[in-house]
mmCIF file of C-alpha atoms in Angstrom:
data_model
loop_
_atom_site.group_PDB
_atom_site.id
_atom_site.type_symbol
_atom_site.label_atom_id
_atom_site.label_comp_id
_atom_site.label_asym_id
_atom_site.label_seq_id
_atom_site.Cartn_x
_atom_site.Cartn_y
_atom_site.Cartn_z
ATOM 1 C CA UNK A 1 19.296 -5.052 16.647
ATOM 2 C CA UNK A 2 23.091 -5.155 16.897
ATOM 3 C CA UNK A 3 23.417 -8.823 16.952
ATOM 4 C CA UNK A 4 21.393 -8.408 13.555
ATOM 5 C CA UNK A 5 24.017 -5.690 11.790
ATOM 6 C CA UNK A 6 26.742 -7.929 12.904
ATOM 7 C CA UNK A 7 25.005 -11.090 11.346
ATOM 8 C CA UNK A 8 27.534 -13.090 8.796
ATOM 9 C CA UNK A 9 26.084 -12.992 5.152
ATOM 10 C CA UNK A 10 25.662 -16.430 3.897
ATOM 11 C CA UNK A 11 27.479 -18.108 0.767
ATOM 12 C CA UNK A 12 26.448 -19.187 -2.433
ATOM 13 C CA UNK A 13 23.131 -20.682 -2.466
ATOM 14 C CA UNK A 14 19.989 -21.705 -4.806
ATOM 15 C CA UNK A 15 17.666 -20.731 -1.826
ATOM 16 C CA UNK A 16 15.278 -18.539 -1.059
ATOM 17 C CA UNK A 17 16.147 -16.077 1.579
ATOM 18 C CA UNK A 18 13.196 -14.610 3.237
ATOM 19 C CA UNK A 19 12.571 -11.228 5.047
ATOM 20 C CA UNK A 20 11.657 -11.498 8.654
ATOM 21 C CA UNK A 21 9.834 -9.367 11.158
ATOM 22 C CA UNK A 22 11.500 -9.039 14.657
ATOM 23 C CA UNK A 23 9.963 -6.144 16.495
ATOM 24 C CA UNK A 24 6.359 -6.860 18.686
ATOM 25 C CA UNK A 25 2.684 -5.684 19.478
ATOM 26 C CA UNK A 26 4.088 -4.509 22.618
ATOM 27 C CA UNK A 27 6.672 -2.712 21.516
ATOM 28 C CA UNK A 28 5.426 -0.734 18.946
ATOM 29 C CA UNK A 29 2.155 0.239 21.065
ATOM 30 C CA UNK A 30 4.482 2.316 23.194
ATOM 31 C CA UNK A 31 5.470 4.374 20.319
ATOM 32 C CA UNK A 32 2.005 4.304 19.020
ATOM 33 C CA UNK A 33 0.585 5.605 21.469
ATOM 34 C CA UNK A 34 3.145 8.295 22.152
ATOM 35 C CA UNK A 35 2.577 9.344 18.450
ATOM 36 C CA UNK A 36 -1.211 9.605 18.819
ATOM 37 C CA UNK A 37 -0.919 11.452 22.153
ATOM 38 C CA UNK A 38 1.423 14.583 20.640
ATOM 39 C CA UNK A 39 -0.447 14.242 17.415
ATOM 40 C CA UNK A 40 -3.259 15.324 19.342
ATOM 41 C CA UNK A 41 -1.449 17.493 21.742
ATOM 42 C CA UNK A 42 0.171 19.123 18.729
ATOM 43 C CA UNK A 43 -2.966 19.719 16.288
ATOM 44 C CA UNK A 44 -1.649 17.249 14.201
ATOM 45 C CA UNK A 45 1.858 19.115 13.633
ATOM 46 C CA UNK A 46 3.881 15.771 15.311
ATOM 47 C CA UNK A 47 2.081 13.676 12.773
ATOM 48 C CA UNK A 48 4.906 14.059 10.382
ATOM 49 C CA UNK A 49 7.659 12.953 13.031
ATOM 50 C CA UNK A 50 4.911 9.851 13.738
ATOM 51 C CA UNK A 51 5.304 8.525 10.826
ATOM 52 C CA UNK A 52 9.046 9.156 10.611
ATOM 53 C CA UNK A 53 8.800 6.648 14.025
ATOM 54 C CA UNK A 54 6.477 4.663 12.824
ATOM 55 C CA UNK A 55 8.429 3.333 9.725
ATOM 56 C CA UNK A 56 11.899 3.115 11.391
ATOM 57 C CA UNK A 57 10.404 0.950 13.560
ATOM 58 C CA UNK A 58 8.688 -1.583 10.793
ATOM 59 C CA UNK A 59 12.415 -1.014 8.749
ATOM 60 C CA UNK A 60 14.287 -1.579 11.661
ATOM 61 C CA UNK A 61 12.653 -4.577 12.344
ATOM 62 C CA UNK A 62 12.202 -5.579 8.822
ATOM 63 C CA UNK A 63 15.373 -8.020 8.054
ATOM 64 C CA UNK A 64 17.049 -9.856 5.350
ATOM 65 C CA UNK A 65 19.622 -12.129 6.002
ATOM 66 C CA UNK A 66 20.799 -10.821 9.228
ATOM 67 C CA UNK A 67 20.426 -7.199 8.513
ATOM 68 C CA UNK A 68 17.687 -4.473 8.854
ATOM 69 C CA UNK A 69 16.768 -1.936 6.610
ATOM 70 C CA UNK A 70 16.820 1.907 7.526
ATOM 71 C CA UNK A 71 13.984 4.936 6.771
ATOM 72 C CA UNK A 72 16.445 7.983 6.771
ATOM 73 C CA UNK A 73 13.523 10.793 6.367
ATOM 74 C CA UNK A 74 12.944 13.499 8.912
ATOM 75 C CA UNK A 75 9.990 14.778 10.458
ATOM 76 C CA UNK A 76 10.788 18.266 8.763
ATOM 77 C CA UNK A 77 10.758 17.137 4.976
ATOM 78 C CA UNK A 78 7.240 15.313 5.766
ATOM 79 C CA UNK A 79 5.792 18.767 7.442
ATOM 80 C CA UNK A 80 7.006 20.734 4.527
ATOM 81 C CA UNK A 81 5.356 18.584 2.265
ATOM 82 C CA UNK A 82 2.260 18.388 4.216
ATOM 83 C CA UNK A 83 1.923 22.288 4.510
ATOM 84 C CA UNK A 84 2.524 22.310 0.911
ATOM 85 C CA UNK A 85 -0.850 20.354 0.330
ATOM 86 C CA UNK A 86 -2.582 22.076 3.201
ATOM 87 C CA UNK A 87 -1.890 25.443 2.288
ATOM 88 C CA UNK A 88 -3.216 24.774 -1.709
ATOM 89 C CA UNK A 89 -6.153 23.003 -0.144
ATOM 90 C CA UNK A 90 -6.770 26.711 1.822
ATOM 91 C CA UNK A 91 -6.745 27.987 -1.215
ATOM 92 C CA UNK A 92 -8.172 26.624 -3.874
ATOM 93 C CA UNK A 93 -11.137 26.630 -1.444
ATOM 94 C CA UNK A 94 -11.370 29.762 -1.268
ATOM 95 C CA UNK A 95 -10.784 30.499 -4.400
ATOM 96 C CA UNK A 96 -13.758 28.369 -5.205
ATOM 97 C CA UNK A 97 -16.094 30.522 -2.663
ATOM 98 C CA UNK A 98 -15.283 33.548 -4.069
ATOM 99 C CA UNK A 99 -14.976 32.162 -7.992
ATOM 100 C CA UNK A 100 -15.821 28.616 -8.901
ATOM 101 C CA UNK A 101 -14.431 29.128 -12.429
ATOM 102 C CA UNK A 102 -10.896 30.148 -10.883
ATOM 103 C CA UNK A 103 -10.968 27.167 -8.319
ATOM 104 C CA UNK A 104 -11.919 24.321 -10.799
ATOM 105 C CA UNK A 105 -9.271 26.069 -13.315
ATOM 106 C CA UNK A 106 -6.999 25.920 -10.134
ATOM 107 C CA UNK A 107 -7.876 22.376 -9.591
ATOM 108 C CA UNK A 108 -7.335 21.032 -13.095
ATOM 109 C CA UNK A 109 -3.795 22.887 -12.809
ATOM 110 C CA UNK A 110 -3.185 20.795 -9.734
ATOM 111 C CA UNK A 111 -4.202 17.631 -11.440
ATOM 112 C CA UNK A 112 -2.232 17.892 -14.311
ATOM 113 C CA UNK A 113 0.994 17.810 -12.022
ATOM 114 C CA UNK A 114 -0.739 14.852 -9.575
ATOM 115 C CA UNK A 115 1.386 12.645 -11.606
ATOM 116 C CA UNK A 116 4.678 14.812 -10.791
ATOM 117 C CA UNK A 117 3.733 14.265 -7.053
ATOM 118 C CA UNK A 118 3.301 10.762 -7.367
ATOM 119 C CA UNK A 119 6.759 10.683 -9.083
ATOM 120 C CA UNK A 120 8.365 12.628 -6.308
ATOM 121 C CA UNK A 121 6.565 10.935 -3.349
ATOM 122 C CA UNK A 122 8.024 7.238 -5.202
ATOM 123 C CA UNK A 123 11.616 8.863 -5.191
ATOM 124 C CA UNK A 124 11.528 10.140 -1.949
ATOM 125 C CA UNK A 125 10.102 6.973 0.179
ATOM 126 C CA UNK A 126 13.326 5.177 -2.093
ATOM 127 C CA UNK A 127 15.860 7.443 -1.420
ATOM 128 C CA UNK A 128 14.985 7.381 2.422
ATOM 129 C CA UNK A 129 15.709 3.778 2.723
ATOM 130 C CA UNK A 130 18.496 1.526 2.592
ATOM 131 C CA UNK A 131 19.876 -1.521 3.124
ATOM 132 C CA UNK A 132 23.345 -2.023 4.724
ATOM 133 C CA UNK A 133 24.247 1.088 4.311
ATOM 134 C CA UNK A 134 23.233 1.099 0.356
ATOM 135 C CA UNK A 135 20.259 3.737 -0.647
ATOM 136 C CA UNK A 136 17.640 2.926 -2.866
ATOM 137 C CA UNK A 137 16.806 5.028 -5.566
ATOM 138 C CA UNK A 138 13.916 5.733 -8.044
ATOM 139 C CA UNK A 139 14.239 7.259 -11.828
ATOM 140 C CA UNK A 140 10.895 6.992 -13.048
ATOM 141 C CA UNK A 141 8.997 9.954 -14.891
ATOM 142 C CA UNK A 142 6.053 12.092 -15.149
ATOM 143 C CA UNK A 143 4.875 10.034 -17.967
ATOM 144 C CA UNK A 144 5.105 6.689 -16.501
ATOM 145 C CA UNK A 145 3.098 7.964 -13.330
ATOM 146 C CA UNK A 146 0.588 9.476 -15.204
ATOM 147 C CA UNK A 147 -0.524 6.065 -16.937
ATOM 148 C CA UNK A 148 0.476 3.768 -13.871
ATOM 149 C CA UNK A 149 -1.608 6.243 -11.755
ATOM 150 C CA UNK A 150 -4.405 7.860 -13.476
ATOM 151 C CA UNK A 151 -4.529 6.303 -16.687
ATOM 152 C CA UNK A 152 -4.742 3.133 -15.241
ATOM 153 C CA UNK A 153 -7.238 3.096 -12.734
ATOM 154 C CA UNK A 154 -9.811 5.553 -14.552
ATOM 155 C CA UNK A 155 -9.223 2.332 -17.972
ATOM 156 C CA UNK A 156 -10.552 -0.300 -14.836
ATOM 157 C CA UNK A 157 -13.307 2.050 -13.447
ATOM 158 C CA UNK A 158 -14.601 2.586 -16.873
ATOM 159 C CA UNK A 159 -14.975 -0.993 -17.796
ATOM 160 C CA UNK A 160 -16.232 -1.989 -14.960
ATOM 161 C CA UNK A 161 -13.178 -3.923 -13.626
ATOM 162 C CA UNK A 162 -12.827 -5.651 -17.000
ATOM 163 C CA UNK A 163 -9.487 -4.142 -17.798
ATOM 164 C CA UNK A 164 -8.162 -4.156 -14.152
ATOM 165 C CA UNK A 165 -5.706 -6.453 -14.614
ATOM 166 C CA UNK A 166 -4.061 -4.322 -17.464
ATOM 167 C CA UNK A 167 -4.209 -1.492 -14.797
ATOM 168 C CA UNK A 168 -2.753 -3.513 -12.389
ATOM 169 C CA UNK A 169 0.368 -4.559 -14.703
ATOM 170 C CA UNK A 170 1.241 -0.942 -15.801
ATOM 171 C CA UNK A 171 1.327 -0.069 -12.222
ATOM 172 C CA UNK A 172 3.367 -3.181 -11.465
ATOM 173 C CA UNK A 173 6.163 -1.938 -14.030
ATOM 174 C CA UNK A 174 6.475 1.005 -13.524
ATOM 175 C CA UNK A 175 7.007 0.718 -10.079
ATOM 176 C CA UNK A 176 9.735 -2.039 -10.533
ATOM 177 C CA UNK A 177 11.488 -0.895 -13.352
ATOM 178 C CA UNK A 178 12.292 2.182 -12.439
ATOM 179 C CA UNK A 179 13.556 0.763 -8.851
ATOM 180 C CA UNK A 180 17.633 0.973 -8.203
ATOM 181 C CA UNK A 181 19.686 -0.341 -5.112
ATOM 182 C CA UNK A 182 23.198 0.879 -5.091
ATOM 183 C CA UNK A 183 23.084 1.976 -9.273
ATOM 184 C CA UNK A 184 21.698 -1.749 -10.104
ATOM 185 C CA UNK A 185 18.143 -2.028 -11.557
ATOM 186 C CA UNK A 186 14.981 -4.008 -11.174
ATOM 187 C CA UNK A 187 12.783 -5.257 -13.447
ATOM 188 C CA UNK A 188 10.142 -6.952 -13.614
ATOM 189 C CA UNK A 189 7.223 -8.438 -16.326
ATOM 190 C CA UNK A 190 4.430 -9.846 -14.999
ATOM 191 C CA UNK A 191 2.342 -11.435 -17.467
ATOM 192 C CA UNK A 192 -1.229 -10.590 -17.907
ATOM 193 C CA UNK A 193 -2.336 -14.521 -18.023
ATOM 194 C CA UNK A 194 -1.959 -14.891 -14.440
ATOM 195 C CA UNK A 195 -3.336 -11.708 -13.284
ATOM 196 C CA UNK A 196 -6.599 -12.098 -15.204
ATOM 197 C CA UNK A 197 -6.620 -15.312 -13.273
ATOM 198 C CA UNK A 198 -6.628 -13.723 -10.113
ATOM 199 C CA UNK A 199 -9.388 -11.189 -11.035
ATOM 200 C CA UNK A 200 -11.336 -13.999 -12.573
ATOM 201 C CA UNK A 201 -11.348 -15.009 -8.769
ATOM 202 C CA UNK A 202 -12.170 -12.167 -7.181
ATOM 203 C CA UNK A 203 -15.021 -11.420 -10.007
ATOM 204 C CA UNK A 204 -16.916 -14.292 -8.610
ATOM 205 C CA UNK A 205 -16.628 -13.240 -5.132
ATOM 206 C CA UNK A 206 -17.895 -10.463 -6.045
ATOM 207 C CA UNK A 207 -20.626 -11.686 -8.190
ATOM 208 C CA UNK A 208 -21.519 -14.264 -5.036
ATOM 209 C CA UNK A 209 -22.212 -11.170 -3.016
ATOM 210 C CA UNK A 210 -24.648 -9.815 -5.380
ATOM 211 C CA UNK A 211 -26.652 -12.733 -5.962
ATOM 212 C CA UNK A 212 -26.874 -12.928 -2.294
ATOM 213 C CA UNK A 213 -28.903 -10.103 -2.349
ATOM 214 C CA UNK A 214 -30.735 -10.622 -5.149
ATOM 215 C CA UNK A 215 -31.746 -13.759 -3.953
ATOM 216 C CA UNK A 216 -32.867 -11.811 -0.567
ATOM 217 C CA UNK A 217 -34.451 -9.218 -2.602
ATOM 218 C CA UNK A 218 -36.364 -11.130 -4.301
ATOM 219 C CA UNK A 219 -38.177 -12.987 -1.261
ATOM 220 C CA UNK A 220 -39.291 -10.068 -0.006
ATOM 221 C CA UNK A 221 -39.810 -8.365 -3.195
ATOM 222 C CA UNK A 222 -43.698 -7.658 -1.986
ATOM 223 C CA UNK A 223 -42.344 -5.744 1.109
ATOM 224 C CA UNK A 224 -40.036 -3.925 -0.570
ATOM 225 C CA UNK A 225 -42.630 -2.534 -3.251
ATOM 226 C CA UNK A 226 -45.160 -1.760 -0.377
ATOM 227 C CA UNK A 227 -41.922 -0.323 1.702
ATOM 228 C CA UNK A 228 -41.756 2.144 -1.400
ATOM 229 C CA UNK A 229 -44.784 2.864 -1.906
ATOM 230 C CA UNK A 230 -46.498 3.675 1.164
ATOM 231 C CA UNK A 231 -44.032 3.485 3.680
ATOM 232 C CA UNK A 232 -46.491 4.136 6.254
ATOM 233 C CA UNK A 233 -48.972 1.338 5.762
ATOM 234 C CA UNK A 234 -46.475 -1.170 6.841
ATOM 235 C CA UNK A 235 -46.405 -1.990 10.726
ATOM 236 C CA UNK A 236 -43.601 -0.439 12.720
ATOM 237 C CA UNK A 237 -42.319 -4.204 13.239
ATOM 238 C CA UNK A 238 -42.030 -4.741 9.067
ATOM 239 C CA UNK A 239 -39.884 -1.757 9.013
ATOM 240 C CA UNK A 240 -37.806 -2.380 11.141
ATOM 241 C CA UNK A 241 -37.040 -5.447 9.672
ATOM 242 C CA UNK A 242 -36.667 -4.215 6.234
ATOM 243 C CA UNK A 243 -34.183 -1.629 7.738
ATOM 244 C CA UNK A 244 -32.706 -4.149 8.865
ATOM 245 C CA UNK A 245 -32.297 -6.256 5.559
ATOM 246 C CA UNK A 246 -30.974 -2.705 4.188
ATOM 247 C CA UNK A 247 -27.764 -3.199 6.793
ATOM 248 C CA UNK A 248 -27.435 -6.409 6.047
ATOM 249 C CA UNK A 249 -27.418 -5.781 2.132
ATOM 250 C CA UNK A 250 -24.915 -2.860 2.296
ATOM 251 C CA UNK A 251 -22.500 -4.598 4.474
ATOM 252 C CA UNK A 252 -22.745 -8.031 2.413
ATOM 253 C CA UNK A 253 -22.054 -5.641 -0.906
ATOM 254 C CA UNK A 254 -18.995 -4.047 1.314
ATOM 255 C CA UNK A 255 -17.543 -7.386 2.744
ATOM 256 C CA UNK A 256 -17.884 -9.339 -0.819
ATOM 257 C CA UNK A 257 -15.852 -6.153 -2.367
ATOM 258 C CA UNK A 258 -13.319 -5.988 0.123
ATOM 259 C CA UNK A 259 -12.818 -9.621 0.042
ATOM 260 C CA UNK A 260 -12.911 -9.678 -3.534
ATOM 261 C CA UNK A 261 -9.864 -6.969 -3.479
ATOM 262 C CA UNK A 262 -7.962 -8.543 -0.753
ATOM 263 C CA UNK A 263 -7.929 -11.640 -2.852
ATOM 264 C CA UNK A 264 -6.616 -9.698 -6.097
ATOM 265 C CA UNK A 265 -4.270 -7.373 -3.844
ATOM 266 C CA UNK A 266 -2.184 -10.906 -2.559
ATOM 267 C CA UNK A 267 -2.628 -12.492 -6.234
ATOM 268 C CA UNK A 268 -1.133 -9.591 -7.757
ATOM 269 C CA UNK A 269 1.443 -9.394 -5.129
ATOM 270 C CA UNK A 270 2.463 -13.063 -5.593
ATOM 271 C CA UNK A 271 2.376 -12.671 -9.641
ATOM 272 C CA UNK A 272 4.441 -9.568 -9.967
ATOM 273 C CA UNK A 273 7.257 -10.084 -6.949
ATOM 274 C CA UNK A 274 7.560 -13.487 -8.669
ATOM 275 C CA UNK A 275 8.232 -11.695 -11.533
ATOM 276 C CA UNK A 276 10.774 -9.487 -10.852
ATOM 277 C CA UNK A 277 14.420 -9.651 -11.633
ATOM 278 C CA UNK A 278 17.598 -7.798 -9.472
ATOM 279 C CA UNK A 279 20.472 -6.613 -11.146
ATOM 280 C CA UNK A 280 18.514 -9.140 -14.576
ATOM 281 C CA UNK A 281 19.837 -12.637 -12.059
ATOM 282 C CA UNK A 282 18.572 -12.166 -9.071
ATOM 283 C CA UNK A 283 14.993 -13.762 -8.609
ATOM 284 C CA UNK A 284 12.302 -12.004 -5.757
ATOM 285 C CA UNK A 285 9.522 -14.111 -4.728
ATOM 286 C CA UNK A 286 6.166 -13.699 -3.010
ATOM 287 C CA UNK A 287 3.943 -16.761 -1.660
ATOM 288 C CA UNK A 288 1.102 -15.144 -0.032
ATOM 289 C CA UNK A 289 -1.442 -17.623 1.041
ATOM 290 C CA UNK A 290 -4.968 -15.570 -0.364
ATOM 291 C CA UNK A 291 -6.996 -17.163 1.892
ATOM 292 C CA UNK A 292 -4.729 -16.543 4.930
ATOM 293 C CA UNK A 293 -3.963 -13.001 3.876
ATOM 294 C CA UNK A 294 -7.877 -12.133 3.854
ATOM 295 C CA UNK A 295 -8.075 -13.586 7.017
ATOM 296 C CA UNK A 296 -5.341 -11.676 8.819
ATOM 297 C CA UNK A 297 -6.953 -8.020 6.801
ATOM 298 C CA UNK A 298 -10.252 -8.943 8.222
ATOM 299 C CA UNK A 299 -9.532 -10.083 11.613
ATOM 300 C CA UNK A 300 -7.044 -7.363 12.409
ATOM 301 C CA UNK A 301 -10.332 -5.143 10.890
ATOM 302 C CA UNK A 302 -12.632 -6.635 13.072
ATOM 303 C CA UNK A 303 -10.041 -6.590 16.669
ATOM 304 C CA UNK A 304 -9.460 -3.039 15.961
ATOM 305 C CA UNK A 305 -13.087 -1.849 15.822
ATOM 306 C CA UNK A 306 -14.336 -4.244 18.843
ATOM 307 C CA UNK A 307 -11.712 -2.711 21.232
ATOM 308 C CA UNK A 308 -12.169 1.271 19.888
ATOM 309 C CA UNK A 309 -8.468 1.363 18.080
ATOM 310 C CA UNK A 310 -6.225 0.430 20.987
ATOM 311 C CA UNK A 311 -5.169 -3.572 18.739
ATOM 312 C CA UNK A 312 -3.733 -1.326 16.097
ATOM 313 C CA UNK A 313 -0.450 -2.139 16.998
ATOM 314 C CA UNK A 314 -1.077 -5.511 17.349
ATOM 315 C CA UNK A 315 -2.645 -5.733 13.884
ATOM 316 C CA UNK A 316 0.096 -3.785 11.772
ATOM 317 C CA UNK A 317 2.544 -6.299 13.895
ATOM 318 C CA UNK A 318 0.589 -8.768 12.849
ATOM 319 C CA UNK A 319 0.051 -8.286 9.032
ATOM 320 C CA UNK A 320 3.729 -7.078 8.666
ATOM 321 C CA UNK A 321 5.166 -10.694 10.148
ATOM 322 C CA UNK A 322 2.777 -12.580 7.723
ATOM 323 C CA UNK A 323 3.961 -10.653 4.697
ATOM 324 C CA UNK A 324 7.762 -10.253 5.594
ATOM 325 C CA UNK A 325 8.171 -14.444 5.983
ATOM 326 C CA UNK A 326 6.725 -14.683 2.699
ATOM 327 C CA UNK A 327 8.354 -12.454 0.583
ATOM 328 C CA UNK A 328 12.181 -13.531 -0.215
ATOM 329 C CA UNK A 329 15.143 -13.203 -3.206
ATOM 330 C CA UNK A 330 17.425 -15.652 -4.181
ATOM 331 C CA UNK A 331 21.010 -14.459 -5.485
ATOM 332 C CA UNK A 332 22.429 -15.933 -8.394
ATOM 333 C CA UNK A 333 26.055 -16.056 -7.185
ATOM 334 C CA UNK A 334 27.683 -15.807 -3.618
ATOM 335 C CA UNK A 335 25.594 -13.741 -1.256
ATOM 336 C CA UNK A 336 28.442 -11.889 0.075
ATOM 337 C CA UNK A 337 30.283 -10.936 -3.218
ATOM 338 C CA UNK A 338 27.480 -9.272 -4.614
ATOM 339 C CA UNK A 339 26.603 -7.113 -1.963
ATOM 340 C CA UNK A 340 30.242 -6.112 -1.221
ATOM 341 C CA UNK A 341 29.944 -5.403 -5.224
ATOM 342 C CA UNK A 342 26.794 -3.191 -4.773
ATOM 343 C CA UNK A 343 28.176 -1.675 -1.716
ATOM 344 C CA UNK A 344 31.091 -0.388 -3.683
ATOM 345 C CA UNK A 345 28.976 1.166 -6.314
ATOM 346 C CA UNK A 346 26.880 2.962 -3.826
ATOM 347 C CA UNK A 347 30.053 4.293 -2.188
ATOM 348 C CA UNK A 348 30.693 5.906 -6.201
ATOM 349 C CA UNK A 349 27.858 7.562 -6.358
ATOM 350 C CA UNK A 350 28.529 10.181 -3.590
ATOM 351 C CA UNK A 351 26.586 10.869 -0.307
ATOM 352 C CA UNK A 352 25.830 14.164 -1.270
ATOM 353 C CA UNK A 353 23.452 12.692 -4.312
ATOM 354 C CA UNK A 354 21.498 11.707 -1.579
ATOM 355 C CA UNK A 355 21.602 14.073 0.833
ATOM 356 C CA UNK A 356 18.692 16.095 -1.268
ATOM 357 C CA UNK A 357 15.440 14.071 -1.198
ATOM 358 C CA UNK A 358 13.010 16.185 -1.258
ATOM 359 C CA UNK A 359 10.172 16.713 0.503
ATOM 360 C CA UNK A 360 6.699 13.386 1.193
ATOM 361 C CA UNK A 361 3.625 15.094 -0.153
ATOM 362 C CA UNK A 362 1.675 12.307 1.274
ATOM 363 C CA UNK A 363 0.690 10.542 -2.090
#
């Protein structure tokens, strides 16, 4: 990694610069499997100082022109957080046992500040990561969170998907425009058009799925009825194949929705990166190949589960190379004199702003 801080930053230029991924499977499975083991060891205590290794390992290795970027949280501030949640969780279900009314007044309490969380959780994963030696920051508000987060998603559930894209764009926003590096802004705009496109998309894979089974449903439609019926009159060799044609129905309806939200995930990725402006000149980009992207989810899915969990290195590796190469910026101006200029700013701002992040509630 030293060769990388020490990495010249180039001149002007029109080009994209793209994000690269240096660390490998190999590496990382010795510090994933370290994690696991005291995770275990420690009833889950080390979990918090996992993930503090985990992600300075994908930062460190995550690098933009020449240089890595740093995760500066510590395994305390995540266990605080995490015995926050855990010790309402003790609660409230007790409170519950002993009276229901208490514990769902409890609950509602809780939910009305889920949006606060969310908030916090966004400023403190910013504020813990930086890029030559420049924090990131995030000022959004209660407010925005509650109709990126909440708002949002319960508008898509309740029209059946119909309004997803709307859901997706709030989210998109929010996220982005509240997003600083060194006291200079993102924003970003992405335009509904496009997104519905990408749904439109994913709707039909979606819709494939279920004619699939409707299709298979309705050739055996006569089994099915007697299956219902009288379960019993049916040989032991029909119901086994109907059980059978059950499986296969419930994972076609679970691989047509995941691949239908894969597909949207990398659209929407594409559309809104694309869309999003540094410091109002700078331009990020995203070129995620859909297709390819599915692939890489599904395969690193299926390697995982065949060998019982021990190719999850090899598959977070994996998916975190693919998505790094195609995500870039191109700076509007020389390369160097901007970031010496944001740099500076940073430097203004005072360490001890940032000394005080807060505490990773885990949402």
């Amino acid at each position: 990694m030293s060769t990388l801080d020490t990495a010249p930053v180039p001149a002007a230029s029109q080009e994209f610069h793209r994000l690269s991924f240096t660390g490998n499977a190999a590496e990382y499975f010795g510090i994933w499997i370290v994690n696991i083991l005291l995770t275990i060891i420690t009833l889950g205590i080390y979990s918090a100082w996992a993930k503090v290794r985990r992600n300075r390992y994908f930062y460190g290795n995550t690098v933009l022109l020449g240089r890595a970027f740093e995760y500066h949280a510590k395994g305390k501030q995540i266990l605080i957080g995490r015995l926050i949640v855990l010790g309402y969780l003790v609660v409230y279900n007790i409170v519950l046992a002993v009276l229901p009314i208490a514990g769902l007044l409890l609950f509602l309490v809780v939910l009305c500040f889920f949006p606060w969380l969310i908030m916090r959780g966004l400023r403190f994963s910013a504020r813990v990561t930086s890029y030559r030696n420049v924090r990131f920051d995030f000022v959004g508000r209660m407010g925005g969170a509650f109709v990126a987060f909440m708002a949002g998603p319960v508008i898509a559930v309740l029209s059946l998907g119909l309004l997803a894209p709307l859901a997706s764009r709030w989210m998109y926003r929010y996220l982005a425009n509240n997003l600083r590096y060194g006291g200079r802004a993102f924003t970003a705009d992405p335009k509904l058009g496009p997104i519905y496109k990408t749904w439109f998309f994913s709707a039909l894979i979606i819709v494939l799925g279920l004619l699939i089974i409707a299709v298979a449903a309705l050739a055996n439609l006569s089994l099915i009825m007697a299956l219902i019926n009288n379960p019993d009159a049916l040989p032991p060799g029909f119901q086994a194949s109907m059980f059978v044609l059950g499986v296969i129905a419930y994972l076609t309806v679970l691989l047509s929705f995941g691949i239908a939200a894969l597909f949207y995930r990398a659209g929407v990725r594409n559309i809104a990166w694309s869309a999003t402006r540094f410091d109002g000149r700078h331009a990020l980009k995203s070129d995620l190949s859909r297709f390819r992207y599915v692939w890489i989810a599904l395969s690193n899915v299926a390697v995982t589960v065949l060998t019982l969990g021990l190719m999850r290195p090899w598959a977070a590796v994996r998916m975190a190379r693919y998505v790094n190469e195609h995500t870039a910026i191109r700076f509007d101006g020389d390369v160097g004199e901007i970031l010496a200029a944001t740099g500076q700013e940073e430097t203004a701002v005072g360490a001890e702003f940032m000394e005080f992040e807060g505490f990773d509630f885990g949402f």
